[in-house]
CSV table of C-alpha atoms in Angstrom, one decimal:
chain,number,residue,atom,x,y,z
A,613,LYS,CA,99.4,115.9,98.2
A,614,TYR,CA,101.7,115.0,95.3
A,615,ALA,CA,99.0,112.9,93.6
A,616,SER,CA,96.4,115.6,94.1
A,617,SER,CA,98.7,118.2,92.5
A,618,ALA,CA,99.3,115.8,89.6
A,619,LEU,CA,95.6,115.3,89.0
A,620,SER,CA,95.0,119.1,89.0
A,621,ALA,CA,97.9,119.7,86.7
A,622,ALA,CA,96.6,117.1,84.3
A,623,GLY,CA,93.1,118.6,84.4
A,624,LEU,CA,91.6,115.3,85.6
A,625,SER,CA,90.0,116.6,88.8
A,626,SER,CA,87.0,117.7,86.8
A,627,GLN,CA,86.7,114.6,84.7
A,628,GLY,CA,85.4,112.1,87.2
A,629,VAL,CA,88.8,111.1,88.7
A,630,PHE,CA,88.8,111.1,92.5
A,631,LEU,CA,91.5,110.7,95.1
A,632,TYR,CA,90.8,109.2,98.5
A,633,ASN,CA,93.3,109.5,101.2
A,634,ALA,CA,92.2,106.4,103.1
A,635,GLY,CA,93.0,102.7,103.4
A,636,LEU,CA,90.9,99.7,102.4
A,637,THR,CA,90.2,96.8,104.7
A,638,ASP,CA,87.3,94.5,105.6
A,639,SER,CA,85.9,96.8,108.2
A,640,PRO,CA,85.6,100.5,108.7
A,641,GLY,CA,88.1,102.0,111.3
A,642,SER,CA,91.7,103.0,111.0
A,643,ILE,CA,95.2,101.6,110.6
A,644,LEU,CA,98.6,102.8,111.6
A,645,GLN,CA,100.5,103.7,108.4
A,646,SER,CA,104.0,104.8,107.7
A,647,THR,CA,104.7,108.4,106.6
A,648,GLN,CA,107.8,107.5,104.7
A,649,GLY,CA,109.0,104.5,102.7
A,650,CYS,CA,107.8,102.5,99.7
A,651,ASP,CA,106.9,98.9,98.8
A,652,GLY,CA,107.7,96.6,101.8
A,653,SER,CA,107.8,99.6,104.2
A,654,ASN,CA,104.6,101.0,103.0
A,655,ASN,CA,102.2,98.7,104.9
A,656,ALA,CA,100.4,98.5,108.2
A,657,LEU,CA,102.6,99.0,111.2
A,658,SER,CA,102.8,97.6,114.7
A,659,LYS,CA,105.2,98.2,117.6
A,660,LYS,CA,107.1,95.1,116.6
A,661,SER,CA,107.1,95.7,112.9
A,662,VAL,CA,110.4,95.6,111.1
A,663,SER,CA,109.1,98.2,108.8
A,664,LEU,CA,108.6,100.6,111.7
A,665,THR,CA,112.2,100.2,112.7
A,666,HIS,CA,113.4,101.0,109.2
A,667,ILE,CA,111.1,104.1,108.9
A,668,GLN,CA,112.3,105.4,112.2
A,669,SER,CA,115.9,105.0,111.2
A,670,TRP,CA,115.2,107.1,108.1
A,671,GLY,CA,113.7,109.9,110.2
A,672,GLY,CA,110.1,109.0,109.3
A,673,GLY,CA,107.1,108.3,111.5
A,674,SER,CA,103.6,106.9,111.4
A,675,LYS,CA,100.0,108.2,111.4
A,676,ARG,CA,96.6,106.8,111.6
A,677,VAL,CA,94.5,106.8,108.4
A,678,PRO,CA,90.8,106.0,108.1
A,679,THR,CA,89.8,102.7,106.4
A,680,PHE,CA,86.7,101.8,104.5
A,681,VAL,CA,85.1,98.8,102.9
A,682,LEU,CA,84.7,98.7,99.1
A,683,ASP,CA,81.3,96.9,99.2
A,684,ASP,CA,80.0,99.7,101.4
A,685,SER,CA,81.5,102.5,99.3
A,686,MET,CA,80.6,101.3,95.7
A,687,PRO,CA,77.0,100.2,95.5
A,688,ALA,CA,75.7,98.7,92.3
A,689,ARG,CA,73.8,101.8,91.4
A,690,CYS,CA,77.0,103.8,91.3
A,691,ALA,CA,79.2,101.2,89.5
A,692,PRO,CA,77.0,98.5,87.9
A,693,HIS,CA,79.9,97.2,85.8
A,694,ILE,CA,83.7,97.5,86.4
A,695,PHE,CA,86.2,96.6,83.7
A,696,ALA,CA,89.3,96.3,85.8
A,697,VAL,CA,90.6,96.8,89.4
A,698,LYS,CA,94.3,96.9,90.2
A,699,MET,CA,95.5,96.2,93.7
A,700,ASP,CA,99.0,96.7,95.0
A,701,THR,CA,98.6,97.0,98.7
A,702,GLU,CA,101.7,95.5,100.3
A,703,GLY,CA,99.9,92.7,102.2
A,704,ALA,CA,96.4,94.1,102.7
A,705,GLU,CA,95.0,92.3,99.6
A,706,VAL,CA,93.3,89.5,101.6
A,707,MET,CA,91.4,91.9,103.9
A,708,ILE,CA,90.4,94.1,100.9
A,709,LEU,CA,89.1,91.0,99.1
A,710,ARG,CA,87.0,90.1,102.1
A,711,GLY,CA,85.4,93.5,101.9
A,712,MET,CA,84.5,93.4,98.3
A,713,ARG,CA,82.5,90.1,97.9
A,714,LYS,CA,79.6,91.9,96.3
A,715,LEU,CA,81.9,94.0,94.1
A,716,LEU,CA,83.7,91.0,92.8
A,717,LYS,CA,80.6,89.9,90.9
A,718,ARG,CA,80.8,93.1,88.9
A,719,ILE,CA,84.5,93.1,88.0
A,720,ASP,CA,85.7,91.7,84.7
A,721,ASN,CA,89.5,91.8,85.4
A,722,LEU,CA,91.3,91.8,88.7
A,723,GLN,CA,95.1,92.4,88.9
A,724,VAL,CA,96.5,91.7,92.4
A,725,GLU,CA,100.0,91.8,93.8
A,726,LEU,CA,100.2,89.1,96.4
A,727,SER,CA,102.5,89.8,99.4
A,728,PRO,CA,102.1,86.8,101.7
A,729,GLN,CA,105.2,87.8,103.7
A,730,TRP,CA,103.3,90.9,104.9
A,731,TRP,CA,99.9,89.3,105.7
A,732,LYS,CA,100.9,88.9,109.3
A,733,ASN,CA,100.8,92.7,109.7
A,734,TYR,CA,97.1,92.5,109.1
A,735,GLY,CA,96.4,89.4,111.2
A,736,VAL,CA,96.0,87.2,108.2
A,737,THR,CA,97.5,83.7,108.3
A,738,PRO,CA,98.7,81.8,105.2
A,739,ASP,CA,95.7,79.5,105.4
A,740,ASP,CA,93.3,82.4,105.6
A,741,GLY,CA,94.9,83.9,102.5
A,742,VAL,CA,94.9,80.7,100.5
A,743,ALA,CA,91.2,80.2,101.3
A,744,ARG,CA,90.4,83.7,100.1
A,745,LEU,CA,92.3,83.2,96.8
A,746,LYS,CA,90.6,79.8,96.2
A,747,GLN,CA,87.3,81.6,96.5
A,748,LEU,CA,88.2,83.8,93.6
A,749,THR,CA,88.5,80.8,91.3
A,750,ASN,CA,86.1,78.4,92.9
A,751,SER,CA,83.2,80.7,93.9
A,752,PHE,CA,83.5,83.8,91.8
A,753,GLY,CA,84.6,82.0,88.6
A,754,TYR,CA,87.8,83.9,87.9
A,755,ASP,CA,90.6,82.4,85.9
A,756,ALA,CA,93.9,83.0,87.6
A,757,ASP,CA,97.2,83.6,85.8
A,758,LEU,CA,100.6,84.4,87.1
A,759,MET,CA,102.2,87.5,85.6
A,760,TRP,CA,105.4,87.6,87.6
A,761,HIS,CA,107.2,85.9,90.5
A,762,ALA,CA,110.8,85.8,91.5
A,763,ARG,CA,111.2,82.0,91.2
A,764,HIS,CA,109.8,81.9,87.7
A,765,ASP,CA,111.0,85.2,86.2
A,766,ARG,CA,114.2,87.0,85.9
A,767,GLU,CA,114.4,90.2,83.8
A,768,GLY,CA,115.8,89.4,80.3
A,769,LYS,CA,116.3,85.7,81.1
A,770,PRO,CA,114.5,82.7,79.7
A,771,LEU,CA,111.3,81.9,81.7
A,772,SER,CA,111.6,78.8,83.8
A,773,GLY,CA,110.6,77.2,87.0
A,774,THR,CA,107.3,75.5,86.2
A,775,GLY,CA,106.3,74.1,89.6
A,776,PRO,CA,103.3,72.6,91.3
A,777,ASP,CA,101.6,76.1,91.4
A,778,LEU,CA,101.5,76.4,87.6
A,779,ALA,CA,100.1,74.3,84.8
A,780,ALA,CA,102.4,72.0,82.9
A,781,GLY,CA,104.1,73.7,80.0
A,782,ALA,CA,103.2,77.2,81.3
A,783,HIS,CA,106.4,78.7,79.8
A,784,PRO,CA,106.4,78.7,76.0
A,785,ALA,CA,109.6,77.5,74.5
A,786,GLY,CA,112.1,80.3,74.2
A,787,ALA,CA,110.0,82.8,76.0
A,788,GLN,CA,111.9,85.5,78.0
A,789,CYS,CA,110.9,87.7,80.9
A,790,THR,CA,110.6,91.4,79.8
A,791,GLY,CA,108.7,92.7,82.8
A,792,SER,CA,105.7,92.0,85.0
A,793,SER,CA,103.5,91.2,82.0
A,794,ALA,CA,106.0,88.9,80.3
A,795,THR,CA,103.4,86.1,79.8
A,796,LEU,CA,100.4,84.8,81.6
A,797,ARG,CA,100.6,81.3,83.1
A,798,PRO,CA,97.6,79.5,84.7
A,799,VAL,CA,97.8,79.1,88.5
A,800,ILE,CA,96.6,75.7,89.5
A,801,ASP,CA,97.7,75.5,93.2
A,802,TRP,CA,97.3,78.6,95.4
A,803,GLN,CA,98.9,76.9,98.4
A,804,ALA,CA,102.1,76.1,96.5
A,805,LEU,CA,102.3,79.6,95.2
A,806,VAL,CA,101.8,81.3,98.6
A,807,THR,CA,104.3,78.9,100.2
A,808,CYS,CA,106.9,79.7,97.6
A,809,CYS,CA,106.3,83.5,98.1
A,810,MET,CA,106.8,83.1,101.8
A,811,GLU,CA,110.0,81.0,101.4
A,812,GLN,CA,111.5,83.5,99.1
A,813,ASN,CA,110.2,86.6,101.0
A,814,SER,CA,108.8,87.9,97.7
A,815,GLY,CA,105.5,88.8,96.1
A,816,ALA,CA,103.7,87.7,93.0
A,817,ASN,CA,101.6,89.5,90.4
A,818,ILE,CA,98.3,87.7,89.5
A,819,TRP,CA,95.8,88.5,86.8
């Protein structure tokens, strides 16, 4: 309701801006979603979910929200060309990518926050996620660059930590992290990046 009020106040409701109170996955249906929380607590829930425990301790609860598939909802005749899609979905990114195979062919730029530590809430294994990410570069022709990750970036500090997931010399000499778009560094090993995210229990922003 807050987003809807903001759109109305800004006069955007009549300018082709639409708000959908629904979730995205790879199949139509519904998911259990928190009614309170943000970031790590704002993902799909299960009875054993740590997020659900946190939300209940804050006095929050959960509700079922409908889900739909992007390929079913955005046919080519409605959106023949898309300049950019931004995805920050707290672990649902792999399922959403599964449901937008046709759409990916029409998107120029894709910015995704990867949250491998939350994939299990959606029944996605690390191997499943890595395979889907490899498809972006191997099958759909995307170039992949790391925008931010905890191991590589610390706000205001020199960029460091070139590892097996990034190209050699990915950090320019003297470059410093000033935010999520500090610099773009080519990703060369999805498996290494996903493993690092899971070891550090942190996400990564990919362009």
